[in-house]
Amino acid sequence: RLFDVAGRRGYTPMMGGLAQVLVTDPPSEPMATTAAKDVWVLAERRSRSDQPDASSVVDAPRLLGGRRPRVIDSVSTPRVLDDLYWMGRYGERAEATGRLLVAANQMVRDHRGETPYGEQARSDADVALAVVLDAVTAVTATAPGFRASTTRSDLLAEFRSLTVRTRRIGSLAHAVAALQTCARAVRDQLGEDTWAVFNRLDTALAECTESPASDEAGLWSTQSRVVGSMLAVAGLSAESMVHDPGWFLMDTGKRIERALQITALLAETVGTARPPAVEQAVLAAVLNAADSSVTYRRRYRGAPEVGAVAELVLFDGGNPRSVIHSVERAAVNLSSLPGSTGTSRTDRALERIVATLRRVDPSDLEDVDATGTRSEFDDVVRSVHTDLLDLSESITAAHLTLPGGTQPLWGRGGGRVLS
């Protein structure tokens, strides 16, 4: 980064760059340890821009020599690549969390405590709602909150916490804050429209935080607005950023996170067999959370079934929301990185995931054993989920880790707070 101050006789360059500095004590705030700041190198004496020293004057026309500026190949450091990779992951995590909350609160709104269809229908609705709420707790990896909730106000309070509490790891606001932290660290690579989207995102969450606790409609609207903002960020990233190594890793992070979210959701909702009415309600919520309900209705034209849902969200390479599509896109991205060999630990992890998905017949996943468990279904999704985590670790080791022996600028000691 170079800034020039225009003067009467030319330009005075301000030497400096974008640096990463410590802002909080890492042990107490692991999610906000660093920030990006402009750092300038000061001269021994001050000089006026209208009467610059001859050694500091840059005559732009003479510098360019009447020729077009030379294009300089960009070099991405592990720090930049790490921020972009996690920007992709946190962006997808925020969208997936928002969709899951929207699907769950839709079930809550449809659940009225009593139903004209009889006691059995009411019991089925209770079970289906409990399954989806437990899945929200498990997928977001938050402390259990729904299981002890017995009233509508309790459910609303827990949904509000999962939406606006930034310090609650796994919440929607936490994912958004982490996304913005990564984005600020690489702001020189993002278009101006990205910040306009973030501003609308902050406004939506702030309005929800300040709204009355009983404002149920406002809470649901906020979740939908966050999902819409995440789609805008994804569109800007895909259409406005140069597809260089940093972009490939950012998109890879997005694909890995999407596959992780789907496999975690399926493991919590479909692995156990339930009565048909309960299962259909749960599968409908899964399709909504995976943004595949419209595709399912158009293709299968019937009530959701386990085999058909698995085929769509696990094995359909034409569905951009499916696990296999995400893995294949990640493979293309990683093969486009400099130094890709096709034989690394990362490539082997990708091969294991593809092999697991390709050897399974979707119809076999419907089989239920004597314990009421779809053991093969459960084994497949949990195996893929584990391999995805290993894939992420291998990417970190191969592309996002600093060279050995390096130390941060602030040394070996404890954190130092900067104002």
mmCIF file of N, CA and C in Angstrom, residues 11 26 36 100 131 142 177 188 204 219 257 279 305 314 329 331 338 353 368:
data_model
loop_
_atom_site.group_PDB
_atom_site.id
_atom_site.type_symbol
_atom_site.label_atom_id
_atom_site.label_comp_id
_atom_site.label_asym_id
_atom_site.label_seq_id
_atom_site.Cartn_x
_atom_site.Cartn_y
_atom_site.Cartn_z
ATOM 1 N N TYR A 11 5.010 14.710 -5.962
ATOM 2 C CA TYR A 11 4.348 13.876 -4.964
ATOM 3 C C TYR A 11 5.356 13.414 -3.917
ATOM 4 N N PRO A 26 -4.663 -12.799 24.185
ATOM 5 C CA PRO A 26 -5.140 -14.032 23.547
ATOM 6 C C PRO A 26 -5.836 -15.025 24.460
ATOM 7 N N ALA A 36 -5.945 -5.448 11.758
ATOM 8 C CA ALA A 36 -5.136 -4.861 10.695
ATOM 9 C C ALA A 36 -5.097 -3.346 10.876
ATOM 10 N N LEU A 100 -30.791 -22.598 9.435
ATOM 11 C CA LEU A 100 -31.242 -23.583 10.416
ATOM 12 C C LEU A 100 -32.181 -22.941 11.433
ATOM 13 N N VAL A 131 -36.879 -32.821 17.990
ATOM 14 C CA VAL A 131 -35.756 -33.313 17.188
ATOM 15 C C VAL A 131 -35.032 -32.148 16.523
ATOM 16 N N THR A 142 -23.581 -25.290 20.738
ATOM 17 C CA THR A 142 -23.800 -24.406 21.870
ATOM 18 C C THR A 142 -24.216 -25.224 23.088
ATOM 19 N N ALA A 177 -19.564 -11.789 13.456
ATOM 20 C CA ALA A 177 -18.443 -11.009 13.991
ATOM 21 C C ALA A 177 -17.107 -11.599 13.544
ATOM 22 N N ASP A 188 -8.155 -4.765 1.761
ATOM 23 C CA ASP A 188 -7.620 -4.265 0.493
ATOM 24 C C ASP A 188 -7.968 -5.172 -0.681
ATOM 25 N N ALA A 204 -29.158 -4.607 11.133
ATOM 26 C CA ALA A 204 -30.204 -5.599 11.416
ATOM 27 C C ALA A 204 -30.006 -6.231 12.785
ATOM 28 N N LEU A 219 -37.538 -10.833 15.424
ATOM 29 C CA LEU A 219 -36.455 -11.802 15.549
ATOM 30 C C LEU A 219 -36.374 -12.684 14.318
ATOM 31 N N GLU A 257 -17.082 -25.824 4.835
ATOM 32 C CA GLU A 257 -18.045 -25.492 5.889
ATOM 33 C C GLU A 257 -19.452 -25.922 5.503
ATOM 34 N N GLU A 279 -41.068 -38.111 10.883
ATOM 35 C CA GLU A 279 -39.954 -38.119 9.941
ATOM 36 C C GLU A 279 -40.171 -37.138 8.801
ATOM 37 N N GLU A 305 -38.722 -38.300 1.718
ATOM 38 C CA GLU A 305 -38.311 -39.636 2.115
ATOM 39 C C GLU A 305 -36.792 -39.645 2.302
ATOM 40 N N LEU A 314 -26.648 -35.267 -0.429
ATOM 41 C CA LEU A 314 -25.361 -35.935 -0.271
ATOM 42 C C LEU A 314 -24.687 -36.244 -1.600
ATOM 43 N N ARG A 329 -15.890 -29.154 -5.813
ATOM 44 C CA ARG A 329 -15.444 -27.777 -6.015
ATOM 45 C C ARG A 329 -14.180 -27.494 -5.208
ATOM 46 N N ALA A 331 -11.926 -29.645 -4.486
ATOM 47 C CA ALA A 331 -10.824 -30.322 -5.180
ATOM 48 C C ALA A 331 -10.315 -29.491 -6.353
ATOM 49 N N PRO A 338 -0.773 -22.899 -6.501
ATOM 50 C CA PRO A 338 0.624 -23.154 -6.913
ATOM 51 C C PRO A 338 1.233 -24.292 -6.101
ATOM 52 N N ILE A 353 -13.134 -38.927 0.895
ATOM 53 C CA ILE A 353 -14.514 -38.440 0.951
ATOM 54 C C ILE A 353 -15.274 -38.827 -0.305
ATOM 55 N N VAL A 368 -33.163 -49.862 8.407
ATOM 56 C CA VAL A 368 -33.190 -49.628 9.848
ATOM 57 C C VAL A 368 -32.860 -50.930 10.559
#
